[in-house]
Amino acid sequence: MTENVIEYKYRGNGTFEPAIQIEEYLYEILKNYGPLPRATLRRLTGIPRTTLYDALTRLILQGKIRKYPLHTRQCGRPRIYYEVLQEASP
């Protein structure tokens, strides 16, 4: 799972070649691969850290995903995971 999901080349300023919508791309990855930490999303997608963080924040504000801490018995900060929220039944 450490390889790129789809090969995109980052061109800067939030643009990729071929053109993609970053939020839709991240949503599909989280939907298909389940809860993932930001570092894994970074490795999978190649999206720069700050661009990735901004896109994840927008998805959270839109109510499409949530983030939650995974507490372990280790010292330090808990690892933060992102997952798709369950879609409401019609």
GROMACS .gro file of N, CA, C and O in nm:
model
  360
    1MET      N    1   0.080  -0.118   0.000
    1MET     CA    2   0.000   0.000   0.000
    1MET      C    3   0.086   0.126   0.000
    1MET      O    4   0.035   0.235   0.011
    2THR      N    5   0.214   0.115  -0.014
    2THR     CA    6   0.300   0.232  -0.014
    2THR      C    7   0.320   0.289  -0.154
    2THR      O    8   0.385   0.391  -0.170
    3GLU      N    9   0.265   0.227  -0.256
    3GLU     CA   10   0.279   0.279  -0.391
    3GLU      C   11   0.167   0.378  -0.420
    3GLU      O   12   0.065   0.378  -0.352
    4ASN      N   13   0.187   0.463  -0.520
    4ASN     CA   14   0.083   0.559  -0.556
    4ASN      C   15  -0.041   0.488  -0.604
    4ASN      O   16  -0.032   0.390  -0.677
    5VAL      N   17  -0.156   0.537  -0.567
    5VAL     CA   18  -0.282   0.480  -0.609
    5VAL      C   19  -0.300   0.504  -0.758
    5VAL      O   20  -0.327   0.414  -0.835
    6ILE      N   21  -0.286   0.627  -0.801
    6ILE     CA   22  -0.292   0.665  -0.942
    6ILE      C   23  -0.176   0.760  -0.964
    6ILE      O   24  -0.146   0.843  -0.879
    7GLU      N   25  -0.110   0.748  -1.076
    7GLU     CA   26   0.005   0.835  -1.103
    7GLU      C   27  -0.040   0.974  -1.147
    7GLU      O   28  -0.101   0.991  -1.252
    8TYR      N   29  -0.015   1.071  -1.063
    8TYR     CA   30  -0.039   1.212  -1.095
    8TYR      C   31   0.090   1.286  -1.069
    8TYR      O   32   0.165   1.252  -0.980
    9LYS      N   33   0.113   1.390  -1.147
    9LYS     CA   34   0.229   1.476  -1.124
    9LYS      C   35   0.180   1.607  -1.065
    9LYS      O   36   0.095   1.673  -1.123
   10TYR      N   37   0.234   1.640  -0.949
   10TYR     CA   38   0.197   1.765  -0.883
   10TYR      C   39   0.266   1.880  -0.953
   10TYR      O   40   0.387   1.879  -0.973
   11ARG      N   41   0.188   1.981  -0.993
   11ARG     CA   42   0.242   2.097  -1.065
   11ARG      C   43   0.249   2.223  -0.982
   11ARG      O   44   0.287   2.327  -1.030
   12GLY      N   45   0.212   2.215  -0.854
   12GLY     CA   46   0.215   2.333  -0.768
   12GLY      C   47   0.081   2.404  -0.763
   12GLY      O   48  -0.004   2.384  -0.850
   13ASN      N   49   0.063   2.485  -0.661
   13ASN     CA   50  -0.060   2.562  -0.641
   13ASN      C   51  -0.185   2.477  -0.645
   13ASN      O   52  -0.288   2.518  -0.696
   14GLY      N   53  -0.177   2.353  -0.596
   14GLY     CA   54  -0.293   2.266  -0.588
   14GLY      C   55  -0.337   2.207  -0.720
   14GLY      O   56  -0.448   2.159  -0.733
   15THR      N   57  -0.249   2.209  -0.822
   15THR     CA   58  -0.286   2.154  -0.952
   15THR      C   59  -0.204   2.029  -0.984
   15THR      O   60  -0.088   2.017  -0.944
   16PHE      N   61  -0.268   1.937  -1.054
   16PHE     CA   62  -0.206   1.812  -1.091
   16PHE      C   63  -0.219   1.789  -1.240
   16PHE      O   64  -0.303   1.849  -1.306
   17GLU      N   65  -0.135   1.701  -1.291
   17GLU     CA   66  -0.146   1.659  -1.430
   17GLU      C   67  -0.159   1.509  -1.431
   17GLU      O   68  -0.072   1.441  -1.377
   18PRO      N   69  -0.262   1.449  -1.488
   18PRO     CA   70  -0.381   1.515  -1.541
   18PRO      C   71  -0.461   1.583  -1.430
   18PRO      O   72  -0.445   1.551  -1.314
   19ALA      N   73  -0.546   1.679  -1.471
   19ALA     CA   74  -0.621   1.760  -1.374
   19ALA      C   75  -0.716   1.672  -1.292
   19ALA      O   76  -0.782   1.585  -1.345
   20ILE      N   77  -0.717   1.696  -1.160
   20ILE     CA   78  -0.807   1.625  -1.069
   20ILE      C   79  -0.863   1.723  -0.967
   20ILE      O   80  -0.807   1.830  -0.947
   21GLN      N   81  -0.970   1.684  -0.904
   21GLN     CA   82  -1.023   1.757  -0.790
   21GLN      C   83  -0.967   1.687  -0.666
   21GLN      O   84  -0.998   1.570  -0.641
   22ILE      N   85  -0.882   1.754  -0.591
   22ILE     CA   86  -0.812   1.692  -0.480
   22ILE      C   87  -0.908   1.634  -0.377
   22ILE      O   88  -0.889   1.522  -0.330
   23GLU      N   89  -1.014   1.709  -0.344
   23GLU     CA   90  -1.107   1.660  -0.243
   23GLU      C   91  -1.176   1.531  -0.288
   23GLU      O   92  -1.190   1.437  -0.211
   24GLU      N   93  -1.219   1.527  -0.414
   24GLU     CA   94  -1.285   1.406  -0.466
   24GLU      C   95  -1.187   1.289  -0.467
   24GLU      O   96  -1.224   1.175  -0.434
   25TYR      N   97  -1.064   1.314  -0.505
   25TYR     CA   98  -0.959   1.212  -0.509
   25TYR      C   99  -0.935   1.154  -0.369
   25TYR      O  100  -0.934   1.032  -0.350
   26LEU      N  101  -0.919   1.241  -0.270
   26LEU     CA  102  -0.897   1.195  -0.132
   26LEU      C  103  -1.018   1.120  -0.078
   26LEU      O  104  -1.004   1.019  -0.010
   27TYR      N  105  -1.138   1.169  -0.109
   27TYR     CA  106  -1.259   1.103  -0.063
   27TYR      C  107  -1.265   0.960  -0.118
   27TYR      O  108  -1.296   0.866  -0.044
   28GLU      N  109  -1.235   0.942  -0.245
   28GLU     CA  110  -1.238   0.808  -0.306
   28GLU      C  111  -1.132   0.716  -0.244
   28GLU      O  112  -1.157   0.598  -0.222
   29ILE      N  113  -1.015   0.770  -0.216
   29ILE     CA  114  -0.911   0.689  -0.153
   29ILE      C  115  -0.954   0.643  -0.014
   29ILE      O  116  -0.943   0.525   0.020
   30LEU      N  117  -1.008   0.736   0.064
   30LEU     CA  118  -1.054   0.699   0.198
   30LEU      C  119  -1.172   0.602   0.192
   30LEU      O  120  -1.183   0.512   0.273
   31LYS      N  121  -1.258   0.620   0.093
   31LYS     CA  122  -1.373   0.531   0.077
   31LYS      C  123  -1.327   0.389   0.041
   31LYS      O  124  -1.380   0.292   0.092
   32ASN      N  125  -1.226   0.379  -0.044
   32ASN     CA  126  -1.180   0.248  -0.092
   32ASN      C  127  -1.083   0.178   0.003
   32ASN      O  128  -1.081   0.056   0.010
   33TYR      N  129  -1.000   0.254   0.074
   33TYR     CA  130  -0.895   0.195   0.157
   33TYR      C  131  -0.923   0.202   0.307
   33TYR      O  132  -0.844   0.152   0.386
   34GLY      N  133  -1.031   0.268   0.345
   34GLY     CA  134  -1.065   0.274   0.487
   34GLY      C  135  -0.990   0.383   0.561
   34GLY      O  136  -0.922   0.465   0.499
   35PRO      N  137  -1.000   0.386   0.692
   35PRO     CA  138  -0.932   0.490   0.771
   35PRO      C  139  -0.781   0.488   0.749
   35PRO      O  140  -0.719   0.382   0.752
   36LEU      N  141  -0.726   0.607   0.724
   36LEU     CA  142  -0.582   0.620   0.702
   36LEU      C  143  -0.530   0.743   0.773
   36LEU      O  144  -0.598   0.845   0.781
   37PRO      N  145  -0.405   0.736   0.821
   37PRO     CA  146  -0.343   0.857   0.878
   37PRO      C  147  -0.294   0.948   0.765
   37PRO      O  148  -0.276   0.904   0.650
   38ARG      N  149  -0.270   1.072   0.799
   38ARG     CA  150  -0.227   1.171   0.699
   38ARG      C  151  -0.095   1.131   0.632
   38ARG      O  152  -0.078   1.151   0.512
   39ALA      N  153  -0.003   1.073   0.707
   39ALA     CA  154   0.127   1.034   0.649
   39ALA      C  155   0.109   0.929   0.539
   39ALA      O  156   0.176   0.935   0.436
   40THR      N  157   0.018   0.836   0.560
   40THR     CA  158  -0.007   0.734   0.458
   40THR      C  159  -0.075   0.795   0.337
   40THR      O  160  -0.041   0.761   0.223
   41LEU      N  161  -0.168   0.886   0.360
   41LEU     CA  162  -0.231   0.956   0.247
   41LEU      C  163  -0.127   1.033   0.167
   41LEU      O  164  -0.131   1.036   0.044
   42ARG      N  165  -0.033   1.093   0.236
   42ARG     CA  166   0.075   1.168   0.170
   42ARG      C  167   0.157   1.076   0.081
   42ARG      O  168   0.188   1.108  -0.033
   43ARG      N  169   0.195   0.958   0.133
   43ARG     CA  170   0.274   0.863   0.054
   43ARG      C  171   0.196   0.808  -0.065
   43ARG      O  172   0.250   0.792  -0.173
   44LEU      N  173   0.068   0.778  -0.044
   44LEU     CA  174  -0.014   0.722  -0.150
   44LEU      C  175  -0.038   0.818  -0.265
   44LEU      O  176  -0.040   0.779  -0.381
   45THR      N  177  -0.061   0.945  -0.230
   45THR     CA  178  -0.103   1.041  -0.330
   45THR      C  179   0.007   1.131  -0.384
   45THR      O  180  -0.004   1.180  -0.496
   46GLY      N  181   0.110   1.155  -0.304
   46GLY     CA  182   0.214   1.249  -0.346
   46GLY      C  183   0.172   1.394  -0.328
   46GLY      O  184   0.244   1.485  -0.370
   47ILE      N  185   0.057   1.418  -0.266
   47ILE     CA  186   0.010   1.554  -0.244
   47ILE      C  187   0.092   1.616  -0.131
   47ILE      O  188   0.112   1.554  -0.028
   48PRO      N  189   0.142   1.737  -0.150
   48PRO     CA  190   0.221   1.803  -0.044
   48PRO      C  191   0.141   1.812   0.087
   48PRO      O  192   0.018   1.823   0.086
   49ARG      N  193   0.214   1.808   0.196
   49ARG     CA  194   0.155   1.801   0.330
   49ARG      C  195   0.054   1.911   0.357
   49ARG      O  196  -0.057   1.885   0.404
   50THR      N  197   0.086   2.037   0.329
   50THR     CA  198  -0.006   2.146   0.360
   50THR      C  199  -0.128   2.143   0.268
   50THR      O  200  -0.239   2.171   0.312
   51THR      N  201  -0.110   2.111   0.141
   51THR     CA  202  -0.222   2.099   0.048
   51THR      C  203  -0.314   1.987   0.092
   51THR      O  204  -0.437   1.999   0.091
   52LEU      N  205  -0.254   1.875   0.135
   52LEU     CA  206  -0.330   1.762   0.184
   52LEU      C  207  -0.411   1.801   0.309
   52LEU      O  208  -0.531   1.771   0.319
   53TYR      N  209  -0.346   1.869   0.403
   53TYR     CA  210  -0.413   1.911   0.525
   53TYR      C  211  -0.531   2.003   0.494
   53TYR      O  212  -0.639   1.987   0.550
   54ASP      N  213  -0.511   2.099   0.404
   54ASP     CA  214  -0.619   2.192   0.367
   54ASP      C  215  -0.736   2.118   0.303
   54ASP      O  216  -0.852   2.147   0.333
   55ALA      N  217  -0.707   2.023   0.214
   55ALA     CA  218  -0.813   1.946   0.147
   55ALA      C  219  -0.889   1.861   0.249
   55ALA      O  220  -1.013   1.852   0.242
   56LEU      N  221  -0.819   1.798   0.341
   56LEU     CA  222  -0.885   1.717   0.444
   56LEU      C  223  -0.973   1.804   0.533
   56LEU      O  224  -1.085   1.764   0.569
   57THR      N  225  -0.927   1.924   0.566
   57THR     CA  226  -1.006   2.016   0.648
   57THR      C  227  -1.134   2.055   0.574
   57THR      O  228  -1.242   2.059   0.634
   58ARG      N  229  -1.125   2.082   0.444
   58ARG     CA  230  -1.245   2.116   0.367
   58ARG      C  231  -1.344   1.999   0.366
   58ARG      O  232  -1.465   2.020   0.379
   59LEU      N  233  -1.294   1.876   0.352
   59LEU     CA  234  -1.382   1.759   0.353
   59LEU      C  235  -1.451   1.741   0.488
   59LEU      O  236  -1.567   1.703   0.495
   60ILE      N  237  -1.378   1.770   0.596
   60ILE     CA  238  -1.437   1.762   0.730
   60ILE      C  239  -1.548   1.867   0.744
   60ILE      O  240  -1.657   1.838   0.792
   61LEU      N  241  -1.522   1.990   0.700
   61LEU     CA  242  -1.621   2.097   0.710
   61LEU      C  243  -1.744   2.070   0.625
   61LEU      O  244  -1.854   2.114   0.657
   62GLN      N  245  -1.726   1.996   0.515
   62GLN     CA  246  -1.839   1.958   0.429
   62GLN      C  247  -1.917   1.839   0.487
   62GLN      O  248  -2.021   1.802   0.434
   63GLY      N  249  -1.866   1.778   0.593
   63GLY     CA  250  -1.933   1.667   0.656
   63GLY      C  251  -1.916   1.534   0.583
   63GLY      O  252  -1.994   1.441   0.603
   64LYS      N  253  -1.812   1.524   0.499
   64LYS     CA  254  -1.791   1.402   0.422
   64LYS      C  255  -1.698   1.303   0.492
   64LYS      O  256  -1.710   1.183   0.472
   65ILE      N  257  -1.605   1.354   0.572
   65ILE     CA  258  -1.513   1.267   0.644
   65ILE      C  259  -1.503   1.314   0.789
   65ILE      O  260  -1.550   1.423   0.822
   66ARG      N  261  -1.440   1.232   0.872
   66ARG     CA  262  -1.412   1.274   1.009
   66ARG      C  263  -1.270   1.231   1.042
   66ARG      O  264  -1.213   1.145   0.976
   67LYS      N  265  -1.215   1.296   1.144
   67LYS     CA  266  -1.084   1.254   1.193
   67LYS      C  267  -1.100   1.212   1.337
   67LYS      O  268  -1.187   1.263   1.409
   68TYR      N  269  -1.018   1.115   1.377
   68TYR     CA  270  -1.025   1.067   1.514
   68TYR      C  271  -0.887   1.020   1.557
   68TYR      O  272  -0.809   0.973   1.475
   69PRO      N  273  -0.857   1.034   1.686
   69PRO     CA  274  -0.726   0.988   1.736
   69PRO      C  275  -0.729   0.839   1.765
   69PRO      O  276  -0.830   0.784   1.809
   70LEU      N  277  -0.618   0.773   1.740
   70LEU     CA  278  -0.601   0.633   1.777
   70LEU      C  279  -0.502   0.631   1.892
   70LEU      O  280  -0.381   0.652   1.873
   71HIS      N  281  -0.552   0.611   2.011
   71HIS     CA  282  -0.468   0.612   2.130
   71HIS      C  283  -0.398   0.477   2.145
   71HIS      O  284  -0.459   0.372   2.127
   72THR      N  285  -0.272   0.482   2.176
   72THR     CA  286  -0.194   0.362   2.203
   72THR      C  287  -0.132   0.377   2.341
   72THR      O  288  -0.145   0.482   2.404
   73ARG      N  289  -0.063   0.278   2.384
   73ARG     CA  290   0.002   0.286   2.515
   73ARG      C  291   0.137   0.357   2.508
   73ARG      O  292   0.208   0.365   2.607
   74GLN      N  293   0.172   0.405   2.392
   74GLN     CA  294   0.299   0.477   2.376
   74GLN      C  295   0.283   0.621   2.422
   74GLN      O  296   0.174   0.677   2.422
   75CYS      N  297   0.393   0.680   2.459
   75CYS     CA  298   0.394   0.821   2.498
   75CYS      C  299   0.383   0.907   2.373
   75CYS      O  300   0.414   0.865   2.264
   76GLY      N  301   0.339   1.028   2.392
   76GLY     CA  302   0.334   1.123   2.282
   76GLY      C  303   0.193   1.139   2.228
   76GLY      O  304   0.095   1.092   2.284
   77ARG      N  305   0.186   1.209   2.117
   77ARG     CA  306   0.058   1.238   2.056
   77ARG      C  307  -0.001   1.113   1.992
   77ARG      O  308   0.070   1.033   1.934
   78PRO      N  309  -0.133   1.102   1.997
   78PRO     CA  310  -0.197   0.989   1.930
   78PRO      C  311  -0.194   1.010   1.778
   78PRO      O  312  -0.190   1.123   1.731
   79ARG      N  313  -0.194   0.901   1.704
   79ARG     CA  314  -0.197   0.909   1.559
   79ARG      C  315  -0.340   0.945   1.517
   79ARG      O  316  -0.437   0.891   1.568
   80ILE      N  317  -0.353   1.040   1.425
   80ILE     CA  318  -0.484   1.087   1.379
   80ILE      C  319  -0.519   1.015   1.248
   80ILE      O  320  -0.441   1.016   1.154
   81TYR      N  321  -0.638   0.955   1.247
   81TYR     CA  322  -0.687   0.885   1.128
   81TYR      C  323  -0.803   0.963   1.068
   81TYR      O  324  -0.877   1.032   1.139
   82TYR      N  325  -0.822   0.946   0.937
   82TYR     CA  326  -0.932   1.006   0.864
   82TYR      C  327  -1.015   0.896   0.802
   82TYR      O  328  -0.960   0.799   0.749
   83GLU      N  329  -1.148   0.910   0.809
   83GLU     CA  330  -1.236   0.810   0.750
   83GLU      C  331  -1.359   0.877   0.692
   83GLU      O  332  -1.399   0.986   0.735
   84VAL      N  333  -1.421   0.808   0.596
   84VAL     CA  334  -1.543   0.856   0.534
   84VAL      C  335  -1.659   0.835   0.630
   84VAL      O  336  -1.669   0.729   0.693
   85LEU      N  337  -1.745   0.935   0.641
   85LEU     CA  338  -1.864   0.921   0.723
   85LEU      C  339  -1.965   0.835   0.648
   85LEU      O  340  -1.974   0.839   0.526
   86GLN      N  341  -2.039   0.756   0.722
   86GLN     CA  342  -2.144   0.674   0.660
   86GLN      C  343  -2.248   0.763   0.595
   86GLN      O  344  -2.295   0.859   0.655
   87GLU      N  345  -2.282   0.729   0.471
   87GLU     CA  346  -2.382   0.807   0.401
   87GLU      C  347  -2.520   0.774   0.456
   87GLU      O  348  -2.547   0.660   0.491
   88ALA      N  349  -2.603   0.874   0.464
   88ALA     CA  350  -2.738   0.854   0.517
   88ALA      C  351  -2.820   0.771   0.420
   88ALA      O  352  -2.812   0.788   0.299
   89SER      N  353  -2.900   0.681   0.474
   89SER     CA  354  -2.988   0.599   0.391
   89SER      C  355  -3.103   0.683   0.338
   89SER      O  356  -3.157   0.765   0.411
   90PRO      N  357  -3.142   0.661   0.211
   90PRO     CA  358  -3.254   0.741   0.157
   90PRO      C  359  -3.386   0.701   0.217
   90PRO      O  360  -3.407   0.601   0.271
   0.00000   0.00000   0.00000
